[in-house]
Amino acid sequence: MKKQNLWWTFFLLMMFLSLGTLQAQTTYETLTYPSGAKYVGEVKDGMKNGLGTWTHPDGAKYVGEWKDDKEHGQGTYTHPDGLKYVGEWKNQEWHGQGTMTFSDGSKYVGEFKNDKFNGQGTFIWPDGAKYVGEVRDGVPNGQGTWTHPNGLKYVGAFKNGHWHGKGTLTLQDGRVAKGIFMDDKFVGE
């Protein structure tokens, strides 16, 4: 019976030590780089992994999740010029759902892919103008709705940020133009 108790004690001790070794691989550290940048957060196998904060000497800052030394997961990036991104990251790029706010007060809320606005999204400008619809390579492309606070409204196709294709334009006085648009101009029905 004593041999069996000794064996179980040894087995439990080994399991405890193994778990401690696994946990010891992730540490909380402060890393300072020659550029003056600083990282405070979780480190695993010598790389930023887990939650952490990276601060650049110019004041730029990222707070969020890291994977293999890259921003990856949920995070917030702020720049001293007023730019702010809150959302998903993949391999150090804006990727997934997010919100980008610019220094002039304009804002994009929607999908990102490879550091660009891509997918469904909403642009809101400081003057109150708004675009809701498809976005590709950072600009309206596909179907969408653009409205201006003065009452002007366009619903239809966009190409490279311009009204282009079938659409409906409603003017401030209520008149409606339906038909084909090219580079923001009505060309006919």
XYZ file of N, CA and C in Angstrom:
567
model
N 0.812 -1.188 0.000
C 0.000 0.000 0.000
C 0.863 1.261 0.000
N 1.988 1.228 0.716
C 2.860 2.388 0.776
C 3.477 2.681 -0.591
N 3.829 1.642 -1.354
C 4.397 1.843 -2.689
C 3.374 2.532 -3.590
N 2.126 2.129 -3.461
C 1.074 2.724 -4.288
C 0.887 4.201 -3.933
N 0.889 4.566 -2.663
C 0.767 5.965 -2.239
C 1.957 6.779 -2.729
N 3.147 6.187 -2.643
C 4.353 6.862 -3.110
C 4.264 7.100 -4.618
N 3.765 6.100 -5.342
C 3.617 6.225 -6.792
C 2.641 7.353 -7.135
N 1.480 7.425 -6.470
C 0.488 8.474 -6.727
C 1.036 9.846 -6.365
N 1.777 9.920 -5.274
C 2.388 11.191 -4.883
C 3.356 11.662 -5.960
N 4.195 10.745 -6.431
C 5.156 11.060 -7.484
C 4.422 11.489 -8.764
N 3.375 10.769 -9.149
C 2.600 11.065 -10.349
C 1.973 12.467 -10.263
N 1.342 12.784 -9.136
C 0.713 14.098 -8.964
C 1.754 15.210 -8.949
N 2.892 14.973 -8.335
C 3.968 15.952 -8.314
C 4.469 16.227 -9.730
N 4.637 15.211 -10.527
C 5.094 15.370 -11.918
C 4.061 16.148 -12.739
N 2.778 15.857 -12.542
C 1.731 16.597 -13.267
C 1.755 18.069 -12.886
N 1.895 18.360 -11.606
C 1.947 19.734 -11.130
C 3.143 20.473 -11.736
N 4.296 19.833 -11.753
C 5.490 20.447 -12.332
C 5.328 20.660 -13.834
N 4.691 19.721 -14.533
C 4.456 19.864 -15.973
C 3.540 21.046 -16.257
N 2.473 21.198 -15.486
C 1.571 22.332 -15.676
C 2.295 23.639 -15.406
N 3.136 23.673 -14.409
C 3.907 24.872 -14.111
C 4.835 25.230 -15.252
N 5.431 24.232 -15.887
C 6.328 24.472 -17.021
C 5.550 25.044 -18.197
N 4.348 24.518 -18.466
C 3.534 25.030 -19.567
C 3.139 26.482 -19.317
N 2.753 26.786 -18.088
C 2.339 28.149 -17.768
C 3.517 29.107 -17.818
N 4.702 28.629 -17.518
C 5.877 29.496 -17.476
C 6.289 29.971 -18.868
N 5.786 29.360 -19.942
C 6.156 29.766 -21.291
C 5.592 31.139 -21.639
N 4.470 31.529 -21.048
C 3.897 32.850 -21.282
C 4.234 33.723 -20.081
N 4.904 34.835 -20.358
C 5.298 35.748 -19.285
C 4.778 37.144 -19.597
N 4.800 37.988 -18.599
C 4.405 39.386 -18.756
C 5.693 40.190 -18.698
N 5.993 40.934 -19.780
C 7.278 41.622 -19.864
C 7.131 43.042 -20.389
N 8.184 43.814 -20.178
C 8.318 45.134 -20.788
C 9.520 45.070 -21.718
N 9.266 45.324 -23.009
C 10.338 45.278 -24.009
C 10.552 46.676 -24.562
N 11.798 47.111 -24.606
C 12.131 48.412 -25.170
C 13.022 48.188 -26.381
N 12.704 48.864 -27.495
C 13.406 48.669 -28.763
C 14.344 49.849 -29.043
N 15.371 49.632 -29.878
C 16.316 50.717 -30.211
C 15.634 51.967 -30.780
N 14.507 51.784 -31.466
C 13.779 52.920 -32.046
C 13.126 53.789 -30.971
N 13.056 53.254 -29.759
C 12.366 53.948 -28.684
C 10.967 53.399 -28.444
N 10.526 52.484 -29.307
C 9.221 51.852 -29.131
C 9.261 50.970 -27.880
N 8.075 50.763 -27.309
C 7.995 49.991 -26.070
C 6.776 49.068 -26.133
N 6.954 47.844 -25.664
C 5.859 46.874 -25.567
C 5.745 46.430 -24.119
N 4.525 46.437 -23.609
C 4.250 45.925 -22.269
C 3.110 44.933 -22.405
N 3.384 43.668 -22.080
C 2.326 42.677 -22.194
C 2.845 41.258 -22.173
N 2.015 40.373 -22.681
C 2.334 38.948 -22.656
C 3.342 38.596 -23.751
N 4.283 37.727 -23.373
C 5.314 37.245 -24.288
C 5.371 35.736 -24.169
N 5.399 35.080 -25.312
C 5.500 33.618 -25.329
C 6.560 33.241 -26.349
N 7.494 32.418 -25.935
C 8.581 31.978 -26.810
C 9.328 33.159 -27.429
N 9.503 34.225 -26.659
C 10.260 35.388 -27.112
C 9.514 36.335 -28.028
N 8.217 36.073 -28.283
C 7.424 36.929 -29.177
C 6.205 37.479 -28.447
N 5.723 38.637 -28.932
C 4.500 39.215 -28.381
C 3.349 38.266 -28.724
N 2.700 37.753 -27.687
C 1.569 36.833 -27.837
C 0.623 37.060 -26.678
N -0.662 37.245 -26.971
C -1.634 37.516 -25.924
C -1.992 38.986 -25.922
N -2.259 39.530 -24.755
C -2.649 40.938 -24.635
C -1.432 41.806 -24.365
N -1.403 42.982 -25.010
C -0.280 43.871 -24.779
C -0.504 45.251 -25.364
N 0.384 46.167 -24.976
C 0.340 47.554 -25.440
C 1.680 47.900 -26.071
N 1.632 48.404 -27.299
C 2.830 48.837 -28.022
C 2.723 50.348 -28.193
N 3.783 51.055 -27.815
C 3.806 52.511 -27.926
C 5.016 52.928 -28.747
N 4.788 53.770 -29.765
C 5.857 54.277 -30.627
C 6.290 55.642 -30.096
N 7.549 56.029 -30.301
C 8.016 57.332 -29.806
C 7.212 58.534 -30.323
N 6.593 58.413 -31.515
C 5.804 59.539 -32.043
C 4.431 59.659 -31.383
N 4.111 58.711 -30.475
C 2.839 58.760 -29.768
C 1.813 57.764 -30.274
N 2.082 57.098 -31.394
C 1.161 56.072 -31.893
C 1.107 54.932 -30.881
N -0.073 54.310 -30.773
C -0.237 53.270 -29.769
C -1.199 52.197 -30.257
N -0.867 50.936 -29.954
C -1.764 49.810 -30.210
C -1.987 49.095 -28.888
N -3.246 48.863 -28.563
C -3.603 48.115 -27.363
C -4.518 46.984 -27.803
N -4.098 45.751 -27.546
C -4.947 44.642 -27.952
C -4.236 43.313 -27.984
N -4.750 42.442 -28.848
C -4.255 41.079 -28.941
C -3.102 40.968 -29.941
N -2.186 40.050 -29.623
C -1.004 39.789 -30.454
C -0.902 38.296 -30.713
N -0.321 37.959 -31.865
C -0.026 36.564 -32.188
C 1.265 36.549 -33.001
N 2.252 35.846 -32.505
C 3.538 35.705 -33.196
C 4.140 37.059 -33.589
N 4.158 37.996 -32.652
C 4.764 39.320 -32.826
C 3.966 40.266 -33.727
N 2.729 39.912 -34.067
C 1.913 40.762 -34.937
C 0.573 41.056 -34.278
N 0.026 42.257 -34.576
C -1.314 42.582 -34.114
C -2.260 41.574 -34.756
N -3.047 40.892 -33.921
C -3.896 39.824 -34.433
C -5.014 39.576 -33.418
N -6.264 39.803 -33.831
C -7.405 39.675 -32.931
C -8.051 41.038 -32.753
N -8.580 41.311 -31.585
C -9.222 42.603 -31.299
C -8.174 43.601 -30.808
N -8.266 44.831 -31.328
C -7.308 45.835 -30.879
C -7.706 47.242 -31.263
N -7.033 48.203 -30.637
C -7.267 49.619 -30.892
C -5.942 50.289 -31.224
N -5.910 50.990 -32.371
C -4.732 51.743 -32.781
C -5.099 53.216 -32.770
N -4.263 54.028 -32.126
C -4.464 55.475 -32.146
C -3.182 56.154 -32.601
N -3.342 57.223 -33.372
C -2.199 57.989 -33.867
C -2.352 59.416 -33.356
N -1.228 60.098 -33.072
C -1.328 61.462 -32.539
C -2.044 62.458 -33.453
N -2.141 62.159 -34.762
C -2.839 63.083 -35.669
C -4.360 62.963 -35.568
N -4.856 62.046 -34.707
C -6.293 61.906 -34.509
C -6.888 60.656 -35.125
N -6.144 59.951 -35.955
C -6.635 58.708 -36.559
C -6.817 57.655 -35.477
N -7.935 56.928 -35.553
C -8.184 55.858 -34.583
C -8.891 54.704 -35.274
N -8.396 53.479 -35.027
C -9.039 52.271 -35.540
C -9.342 51.357 -34.360
N -10.589 50.903 -34.294
C -11.002 49.953 -33.273
C -11.644 48.778 -33.999
N -11.081 47.583 -33.823
C -11.676 46.438 -34.495
C -10.757 45.245 -34.586
N -11.021 44.445 -35.618
C -10.302 43.190 -35.801
C -9.025 43.392 -36.616
N -8.017 42.593 -36.267
C -6.726 42.605 -36.949
C -6.392 41.174 -37.375
N -5.651 41.063 -38.466
C -5.150 39.759 -38.906
C -3.753 39.981 -39.469
N -2.765 39.339 -38.872
C -1.374 39.456 -39.325
C -0.930 40.902 -39.521
N -1.206 41.736 -38.543
C -0.762 43.137 -38.504
C -1.520 44.048 -39.472
N -2.687 43.611 -39.954
C -3.494 44.434 -40.858
C -4.914 44.533 -40.336
N -5.601 45.654 -40.671
C -7.023 45.785 -40.364
C -7.735 44.739 -41.198
N -8.495 43.885 -40.531
C -9.118 42.773 -41.257
C -10.308 42.264 -40.443
N -11.520 42.410 -40.996
C -12.740 42.025 -40.293
C -13.579 43.263 -40.019
N -14.348 43.235 -38.962
C -15.211 44.375 -38.609
C -14.407 45.417 -37.832
N -14.653 46.689 -38.168
C -13.936 47.737 -37.451
C -14.527 49.112 -37.681
N -14.003 50.071 -36.926
C -14.392 51.474 -37.053
C -13.134 52.314 -37.170
N -13.062 53.121 -38.238
C -11.936 54.031 -38.453
C -12.466 55.444 -38.319
N -11.852 56.218 -37.420
C -12.214 57.621 -37.240
C -11.011 58.467 -37.641
N -11.253 59.477 -38.466
C -10.178 60.324 -38.981
C -10.113 61.633 -38.206
N -8.994 62.323 -38.333
C -8.773 63.564 -37.585
C -9.780 64.659 -37.945
N -10.335 64.627 -39.169
C -11.320 65.644 -39.565
C -12.724 65.327 -39.061
N -12.872 64.181 -38.351
C -14.174 63.798 -37.813
C -14.933 62.821 -38.686
N -14.450 62.566 -39.906
C -15.132 61.579 -40.750
C -14.885 60.185 -40.182
N -15.770 59.255 -40.575
C -15.732 57.934 -39.971
C -16.151 56.874 -40.972
N -15.528 55.693 -40.870
C -15.952 54.520 -41.636
C -16.231 53.409 -40.638
N -17.396 52.777 -40.788
C -17.765 51.645 -39.946
C -18.134 50.504 -40.880
N -17.444 49.373 -40.739
C -17.769 48.250 -41.609
C -16.662 47.235 -41.709
N -16.593 46.624 -42.898
C -15.648 45.541 -43.115
C -14.324 46.058 -43.671
N -13.247 45.410 -43.215
C -11.894 45.702 -43.668
C -11.275 44.413 -44.186
N -10.395 44.557 -45.155
C -9.633 43.417 -45.644
C -8.281 43.933 -46.113
N -7.206 43.342 -45.612
C -5.848 43.724 -46.001
C -5.589 45.220 -45.860
N -5.957 45.776 -44.720
C -5.710 47.185 -44.402
C -6.538 48.178 -45.223
N -7.595 47.713 -45.898
C -8.441 48.609 -46.688
C -9.898 48.385 -46.345
N -10.725 49.411 -46.629
C -12.169 49.263 -46.500
C -12.602 48.319 -47.613
N -13.198 47.199 -47.248
C -13.649 46.206 -48.229
C -14.844 45.456 -47.674
N -15.951 45.421 -48.436
C -17.158 44.727 -48.008
C -18.291 45.716 -47.816
N -19.140 45.467 -46.857
C -20.246 46.368 -46.543
C -19.763 47.400 -45.530
N -20.128 48.656 -45.779
C -19.672 49.680 -44.849
C -20.464 50.962 -44.931
N -20.189 51.837 -43.967
C -20.833 53.141 -43.885
C -19.766 54.215 -43.694
N -19.774 55.212 -44.589
C -18.925 56.396 -44.444
C -19.803 57.527 -43.923
N -19.296 58.286 -42.965
C -20.001 59.464 -42.471
C -19.002 60.617 -42.473
N -19.370 61.730 -43.133
C -18.491 62.889 -43.233
C -18.924 63.974 -42.262
N -18.000 64.880 -41.898
C -18.317 65.948 -40.935
C -19.484 66.844 -41.355
N -19.698 67.006 -42.670
C -20.797 67.868 -43.130
C -22.153 67.174 -43.057
N -22.174 65.892 -42.611
C -23.424 65.150 -42.494
C -23.715 64.231 -43.660
N -22.907 64.292 -44.725
C -23.095 63.374 -45.855
C -22.806 61.950 -45.380
N -23.490 60.993 -46.044
C -23.372 59.602 -45.598
C -23.474 58.656 -46.789
N -22.648 57.618 -46.773
C -22.727 56.544 -47.770
C -22.900 55.231 -47.027
N -23.864 54.422 -47.499
C -24.083 53.090 -46.941
C -24.136 52.121 -48.109
N -23.249 51.116 -48.099
C -23.278 50.139 -49.182
C -21.982 49.381 -49.346
N -21.770 48.910 -50.578
C -20.591 48.107 -50.884
C -19.355 48.985 -51.053
N -18.238 48.464 -50.552
C -16.969 49.185 -50.617
C -15.897 48.217 -51.102
N -15.044 48.695 -52.008
C -13.927 47.874 -52.481
C -12.702 48.769 -52.626
N -11.582 48.293 -52.142
C -10.318 49.035 -52.216
C -10.423 50.447 -51.640
N -11.200 50.587 -50.591
C -11.256 51.856 -49.874
C -12.285 52.861 -50.336
N -13.022 52.575 -51.419
C -14.012 53.536 -51.931
C -15.318 52.820 -52.286
N -16.434 53.577 -52.370
C -17.694 52.961 -52.779
C -17.584 52.300 -54.150
N -17.913 51.037 -54.193
C -17.936 50.240 -55.425
C -19.055 49.224 -55.282
N -20.006 49.219 -56.221
C -21.148 48.317 -56.129
C -22.395 49.111 -55.803
N -23.329 48.485 -55.136
C -24.606 49.127 -54.817
C -24.516 49.875 -53.494
N -25.123 51.078 -53.485
C -25.096 51.858 -52.257
C -26.036 53.042 -52.298
N -26.096 53.727 -51.168
C -26.934 54.919 -51.022
C -26.082 56.046 -50.455
N -26.096 57.184 -51.148
C -25.380 58.378 -50.698
C -26.414 59.451 -50.411
N -26.351 60.028 -49.214
C -27.282 61.102 -48.856
C -26.494 62.305 -48.346
N -27.055 63.482 -48.619
C -26.442 64.724 -48.155
C -27.481 65.441 -47.296
N -27.046 66.152 -46.263
C -28.019 66.827 -45.396
C -28.863 67.890 -46.101
N -28.451 68.349 -47.288
C -29.242 69.342 -48.019
C -30.417 68.706 -48.763
N -30.567 67.363 -48.641
C -31.695 66.670 -49.267
C -31.347 65.888 -50.511
N -30.178 66.076 -51.067
C -29.737 65.338 -52.251
C -29.505 63.880 -51.864
N -30.004 62.952 -52.721
C -29.858 61.530 -52.420
C -29.671 60.740 -53.710
N -28.689 59.831 -53.702
C -28.458 58.944 -54.841
C -28.501 57.506 -54.337
N -29.286 56.671 -55.049
C -29.370 55.243 -54.734
C -29.068 54.488 -56.015
N -28.032 53.642 -55.972
C -27.703 52.893 -57.183
C -26.278 52.385 -57.194
N -25.750 52.281 -58.427
C -24.422 51.713 -58.629
C -23.328 52.767 -58.475
N -22.209 52.321 -57.892
C -21.017 53.157 -57.722
C -19.828 52.445 -58.355
N -18.904 53.247 -58.887
C -17.654 52.695 -59.411
C -16.534 53.664 -59.025
N -15.549 53.146 -58.305
C -14.403 53.950 -57.859
C -14.817 55.241 -57.153
N -15.869 55.145 -56.348
C -16.305 56.289 -55.557
C -17.263 57.230 -56.254
N -17.646 56.929 -57.492
C -18.537 57.815 -58.271
C -19.844 57.106 -58.602
N -20.911 57.913 -58.798
C -22.167 57.356 -59.292
C -21.872 56.843 -60.689
N -22.119 55.560 -60.905
C -21.747 54.977 -62.199
C -22.569 53.714 -62.429
N -23.503 53.796 -63.367
C -24.402 52.681 -63.655
C -25.837 53.100 -63.400
N -26.715 52.115 -63.185
C -28.124 52.408 -62.929
C -28.292 53.022 -61.550
N -29.116 54.087 -61.519
C -29.351 54.731 -60.237
C -30.512 55.693 -60.257
N -30.837 56.173 -59.084
C -31.906 57.152 -58.904
C -31.366 58.312 -58.085
N -31.475 59.509 -58.645
C -31.027 60.717 -57.957
C -32.252 61.532 -57.584
N -32.376 61.847 -56.294
C -33.448 62.700 -55.820
C -32.825 64.043 -55.459
N -33.330 65.098 -56.123
C -32.797 66.449 -55.892
C -33.455 67.089 -54.668
N -32.897 68.195 -54.215
C -33.386 68.894 -53.036
C -34.840 69.332 -53.185
N -35.239 69.667 -54.402
C -36.620 70.140 -54.625
C -37.593 68.988 -54.854
N -37.115 67.733 -54.736
C -37.991 66.569 -54.876
C -38.020 65.952 -56.264
N -37.450 66.623 -57.269
C -37.408 66.034 -58.604
C -36.531 64.788 -58.579
N -36.880 63.823 -59.454
C -36.169 62.540 -59.481
C -35.648 62.265 -60.886
N -34.389 61.826 -60.946
C -33.785 61.388 -62.213
C -33.423 59.925 -62.070
N -34.065 59.084 -62.914
C -33.783 57.642 -62.901
C -33.140 57.276 -64.210
N -32.082 56.479 -64.129
C -31.450 56.056 -65.368
C -29.999 55.687 -65.172
N -29.190 56.052 -66.173
C -27.771 55.691 -66.186
C -26.921 56.910 -65.798
N -25.950 56.662 -64.941
C -25.012 57.695 -64.494
C -23.594 57.253 -64.853
N -22.765 58.239 -65.210
C -21.354 57.970 -65.465
C -20.540 59.076 -64.804
N -19.605 58.693 -63.952
C -18.740 59.659 -63.255
C -19.543 60.796 -62.634
N -20.576 60.432 -61.867
C -21.413 61.377 -61.118
C -22.350 62.211 -61.980
N -22.489 61.914 -63.272
C -23.366 62.696 -64.150
C -24.458 61.801 -64.732
N -25.674 62.351 -64.786
C -26.795 61.657 -65.404
C -26.612 61.696 -66.915
N -26.628 60.509 -67.558
C -26.433 60.482 -69.009
C -27.668 60.029 -69.765
N -28.688 59.596 -69.087
C -29.925 59.221 -69.784
C -30.639 58.069 -69.121
N -31.826 57.832 -69.665
C -32.666 56.754 -69.115
C -32.339 55.416 -69.698
